[in-house]
Structures are given as structure tokens and as C-alpha cells.
Coordinates of N, CA and C in Angstrom, one line a residue:
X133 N 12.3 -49.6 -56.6 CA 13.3 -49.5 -55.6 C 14.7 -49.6 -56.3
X134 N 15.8 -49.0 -56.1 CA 16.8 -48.5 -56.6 C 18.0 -49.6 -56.2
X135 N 18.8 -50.2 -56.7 CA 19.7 -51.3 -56.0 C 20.5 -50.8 -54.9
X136 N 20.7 -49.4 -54.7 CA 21.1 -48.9 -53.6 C 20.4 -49.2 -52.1
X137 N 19.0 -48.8 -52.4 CA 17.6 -48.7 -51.4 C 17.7 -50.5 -51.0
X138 N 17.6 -50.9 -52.1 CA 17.2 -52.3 -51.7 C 19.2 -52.8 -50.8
X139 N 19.4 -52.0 -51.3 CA 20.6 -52.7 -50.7 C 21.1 -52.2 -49.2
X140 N 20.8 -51.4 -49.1 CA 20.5 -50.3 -47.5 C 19.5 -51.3 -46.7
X141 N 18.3 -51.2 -47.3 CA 17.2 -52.3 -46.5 C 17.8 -53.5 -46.0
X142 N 18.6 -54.3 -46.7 CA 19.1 -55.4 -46.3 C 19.8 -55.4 -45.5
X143 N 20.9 -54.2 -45.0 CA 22.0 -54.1 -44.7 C 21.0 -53.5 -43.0
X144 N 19.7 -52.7 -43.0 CA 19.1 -52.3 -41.9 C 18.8 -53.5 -41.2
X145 N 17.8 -54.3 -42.2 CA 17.4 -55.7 -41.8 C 18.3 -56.4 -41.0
X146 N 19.2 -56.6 -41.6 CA 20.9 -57.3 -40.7 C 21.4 -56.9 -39.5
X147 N 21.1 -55.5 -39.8 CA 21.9 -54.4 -38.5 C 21.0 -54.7 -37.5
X148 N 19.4 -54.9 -37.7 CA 18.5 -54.9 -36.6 C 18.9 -56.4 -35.9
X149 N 18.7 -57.2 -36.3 CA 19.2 -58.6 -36.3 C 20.3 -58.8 -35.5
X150 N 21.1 -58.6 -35.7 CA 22.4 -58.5 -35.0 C 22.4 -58.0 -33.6
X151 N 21.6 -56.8 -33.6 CA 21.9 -55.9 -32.6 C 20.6 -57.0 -31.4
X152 N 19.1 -57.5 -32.2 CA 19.0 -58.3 -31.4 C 19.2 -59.7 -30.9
X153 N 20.4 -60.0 -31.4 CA 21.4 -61.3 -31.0 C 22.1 -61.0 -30.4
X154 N 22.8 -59.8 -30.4 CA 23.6 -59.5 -28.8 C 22.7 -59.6 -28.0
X155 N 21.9 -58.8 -27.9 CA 21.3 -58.5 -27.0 C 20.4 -59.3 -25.7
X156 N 19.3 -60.3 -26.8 CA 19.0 -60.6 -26.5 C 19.2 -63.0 -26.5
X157 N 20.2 -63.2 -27.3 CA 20.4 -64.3 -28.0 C 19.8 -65.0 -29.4
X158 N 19.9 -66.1 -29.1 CA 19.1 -66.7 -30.5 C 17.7 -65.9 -30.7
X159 N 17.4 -65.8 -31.9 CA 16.1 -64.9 -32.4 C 15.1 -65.8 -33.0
X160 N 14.1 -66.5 -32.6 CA 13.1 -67.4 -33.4 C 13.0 -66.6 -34.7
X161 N 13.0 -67.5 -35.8 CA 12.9 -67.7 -36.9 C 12.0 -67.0 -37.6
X162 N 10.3 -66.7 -36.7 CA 9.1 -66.4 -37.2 C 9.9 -64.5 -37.2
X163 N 10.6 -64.1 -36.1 CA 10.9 -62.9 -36.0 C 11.6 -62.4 -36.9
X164 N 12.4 -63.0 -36.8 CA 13.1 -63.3 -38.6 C 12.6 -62.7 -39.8
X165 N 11.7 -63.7 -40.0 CA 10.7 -63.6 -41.2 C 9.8 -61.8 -41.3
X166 N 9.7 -61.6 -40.0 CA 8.5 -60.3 -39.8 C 9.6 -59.4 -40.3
X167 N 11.0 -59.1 -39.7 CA 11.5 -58.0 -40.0 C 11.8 -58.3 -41.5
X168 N 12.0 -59.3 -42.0 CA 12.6 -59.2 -43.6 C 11.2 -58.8 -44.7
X169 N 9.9 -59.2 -43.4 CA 9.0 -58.5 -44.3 C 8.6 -56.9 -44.3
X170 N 9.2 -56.5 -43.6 CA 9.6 -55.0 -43.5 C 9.6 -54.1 -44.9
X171 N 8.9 -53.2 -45.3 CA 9.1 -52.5 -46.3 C 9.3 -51.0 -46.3
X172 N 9.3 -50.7 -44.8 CA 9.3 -49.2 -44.5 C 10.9 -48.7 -43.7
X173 N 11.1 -47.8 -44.7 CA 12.9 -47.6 -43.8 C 12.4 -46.5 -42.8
X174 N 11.3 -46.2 -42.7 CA 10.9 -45.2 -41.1 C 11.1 -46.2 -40.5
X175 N 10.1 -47.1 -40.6 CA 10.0 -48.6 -39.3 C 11.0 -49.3 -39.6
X176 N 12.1 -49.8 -40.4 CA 13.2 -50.5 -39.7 C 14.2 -49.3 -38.3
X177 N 14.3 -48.3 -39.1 CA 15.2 -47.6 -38.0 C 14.9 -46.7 -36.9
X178 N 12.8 -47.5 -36.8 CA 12.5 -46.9 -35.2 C 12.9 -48.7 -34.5
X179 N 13.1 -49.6 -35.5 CA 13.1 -50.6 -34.6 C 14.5 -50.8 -34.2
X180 N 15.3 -50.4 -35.1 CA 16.9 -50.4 -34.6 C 16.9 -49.6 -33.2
X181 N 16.1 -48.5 -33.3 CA 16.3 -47.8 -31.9 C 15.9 -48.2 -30.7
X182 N 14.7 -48.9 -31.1 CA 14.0 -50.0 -29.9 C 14.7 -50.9 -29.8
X183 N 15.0 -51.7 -30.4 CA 16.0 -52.7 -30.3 C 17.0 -53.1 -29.1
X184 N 17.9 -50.9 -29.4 CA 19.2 -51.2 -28.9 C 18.3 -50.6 -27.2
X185 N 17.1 -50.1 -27.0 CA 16.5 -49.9 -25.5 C 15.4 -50.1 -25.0
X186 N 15.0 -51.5 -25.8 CA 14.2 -51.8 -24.9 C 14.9 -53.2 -23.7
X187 N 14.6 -53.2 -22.4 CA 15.0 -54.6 -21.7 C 14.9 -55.9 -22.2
X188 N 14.2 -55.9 -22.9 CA 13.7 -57.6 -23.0 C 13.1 -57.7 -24.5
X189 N 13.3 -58.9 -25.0 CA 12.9 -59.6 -26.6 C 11.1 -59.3 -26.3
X190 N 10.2 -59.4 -25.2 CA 8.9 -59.5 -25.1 C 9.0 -58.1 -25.7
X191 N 9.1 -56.8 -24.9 CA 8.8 -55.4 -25.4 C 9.4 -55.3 -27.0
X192 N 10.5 -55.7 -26.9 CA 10.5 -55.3 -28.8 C 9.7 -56.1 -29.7
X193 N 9.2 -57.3 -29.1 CA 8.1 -57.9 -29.9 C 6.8 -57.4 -30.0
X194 N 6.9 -56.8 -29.0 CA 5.3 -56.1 -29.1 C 5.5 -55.0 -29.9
X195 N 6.7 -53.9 -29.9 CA 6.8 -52.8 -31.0 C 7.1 -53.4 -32.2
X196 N 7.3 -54.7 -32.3 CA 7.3 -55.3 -33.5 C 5.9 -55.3 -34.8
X197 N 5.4 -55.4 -33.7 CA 3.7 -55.7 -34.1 C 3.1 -54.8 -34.2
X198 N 3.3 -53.8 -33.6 CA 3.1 -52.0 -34.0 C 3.0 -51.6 -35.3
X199 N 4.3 -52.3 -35.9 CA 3.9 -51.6 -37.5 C 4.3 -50.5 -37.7
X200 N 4.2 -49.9 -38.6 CA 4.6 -48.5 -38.6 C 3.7 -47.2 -38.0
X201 N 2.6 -47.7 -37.1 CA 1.6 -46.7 -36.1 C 2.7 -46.5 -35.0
X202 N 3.5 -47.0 -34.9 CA 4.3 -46.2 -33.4 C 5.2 -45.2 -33.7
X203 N 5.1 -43.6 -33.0 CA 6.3 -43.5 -33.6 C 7.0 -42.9 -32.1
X204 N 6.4 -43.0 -30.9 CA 7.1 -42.6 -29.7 C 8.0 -43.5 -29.2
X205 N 9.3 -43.1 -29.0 CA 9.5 -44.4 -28.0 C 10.2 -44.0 -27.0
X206 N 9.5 -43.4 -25.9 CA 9.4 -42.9 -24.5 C 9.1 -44.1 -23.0
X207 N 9.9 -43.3 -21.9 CA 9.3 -43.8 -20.6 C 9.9 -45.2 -20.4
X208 N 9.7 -45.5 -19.1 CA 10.8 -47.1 -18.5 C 10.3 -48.0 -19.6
X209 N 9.4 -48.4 -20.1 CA 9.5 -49.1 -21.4 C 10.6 -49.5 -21.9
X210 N 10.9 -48.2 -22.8 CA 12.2 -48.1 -23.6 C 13.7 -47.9 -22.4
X211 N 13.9 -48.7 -21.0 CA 14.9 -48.0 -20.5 C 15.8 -49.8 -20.2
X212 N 16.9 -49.3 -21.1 CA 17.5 -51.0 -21.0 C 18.1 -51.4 -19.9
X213 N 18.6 -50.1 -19.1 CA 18.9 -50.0 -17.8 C 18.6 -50.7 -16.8
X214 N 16.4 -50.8 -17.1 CA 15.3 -51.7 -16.3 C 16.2 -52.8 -16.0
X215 N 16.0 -53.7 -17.3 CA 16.6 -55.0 -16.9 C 18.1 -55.8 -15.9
X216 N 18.4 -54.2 -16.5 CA 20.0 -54.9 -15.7 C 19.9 -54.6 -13.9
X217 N 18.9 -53.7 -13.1 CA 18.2 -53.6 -12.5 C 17.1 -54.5 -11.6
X218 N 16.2 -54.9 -12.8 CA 15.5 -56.2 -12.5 C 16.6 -57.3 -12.0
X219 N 17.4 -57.4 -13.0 CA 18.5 -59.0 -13.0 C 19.3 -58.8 -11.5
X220 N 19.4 -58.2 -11.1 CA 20.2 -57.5 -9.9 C 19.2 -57.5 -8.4
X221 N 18.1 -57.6 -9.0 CA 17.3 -58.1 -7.8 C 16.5 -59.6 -7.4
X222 N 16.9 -60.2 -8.3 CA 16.6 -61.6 -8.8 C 17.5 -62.2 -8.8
X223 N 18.4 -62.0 -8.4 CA 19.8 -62.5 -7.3 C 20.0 -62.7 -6.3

């Protein structure tokens, strides 16, 4: 790997990270650990995209665990919309 590659990786790894601390808040530690063990830049930037739509930390943990076998990410699943929806009726 090329110091560019590895340096892109890191900078994805971060970007994923980030995007799920807005989103979602503090991020357990073990979550952490999974994405930095990440070696596939297909699967960090299907997970950036799940990331920024799925509703909830549960569903992107489960595409977490996916691995690089997912590669749809279709249907209310992926609709971030859900939750603010959900939260609106649980009021």
C-alpha cells in the first residue's frame, strides 16, 4: 500500500467516525476498533454512505457486520427520514 492509499484509508476511517458521532453520539470503542480494522476502500465508502442513512447506530451495526457481502443499500432501512418520524411519534 502506497503512503497515499494508507493515508486516504485513514482519513475514510475518520470521515466514517465523525459522520457517526454527529449522528448518532458517543461511539463504543469495540466499533472503533471494527472500522480501523477495515481493509477494503469498497467497504469503508459503502459504510460512509450507510452511515449518513441509516436511522439508528443498531442498523449501521448490523451493515457493519456485513463485511464487504453487502453491496445494496435500498428501501426504509436505509431512510434517515424513519427516525425523525419515529421520534415525532414518541412524543
Amino acid at each position: 500500500m502506497l503512503f497515499e492509499d494508507g493515508a486516504s484509508y485513514v482519513q475514510d476511517r475518520e470521515d466514517l467516525i465523525a459522520i457517526l458521532k454527529m449522528r448518532f453520539g458517543e461511539i463504543p470503542p469495540k466499533v472503533i476498533e471494527e472500522i480501523y480494522a477495515i481493509e477494503k476502500y469498497d467497504t469503508l465508502e459503502r459504510l460512509i454512505v450507510v452511515s449518513s442513512n441509516v436511522p439508528s447506530l443498531k442498523i449501521f451495526l448490523e451493515e457493519l457486520k456485513e463485511g464487504a457481502g453487502s453491496f445494496k443499500i435500498l428501501g426504509e432501512r436505509f431512510n434517515p427520514i424513519q427516525s425523525l418520524n419515529e421520534e415525532g411519534e414518541n412524543k
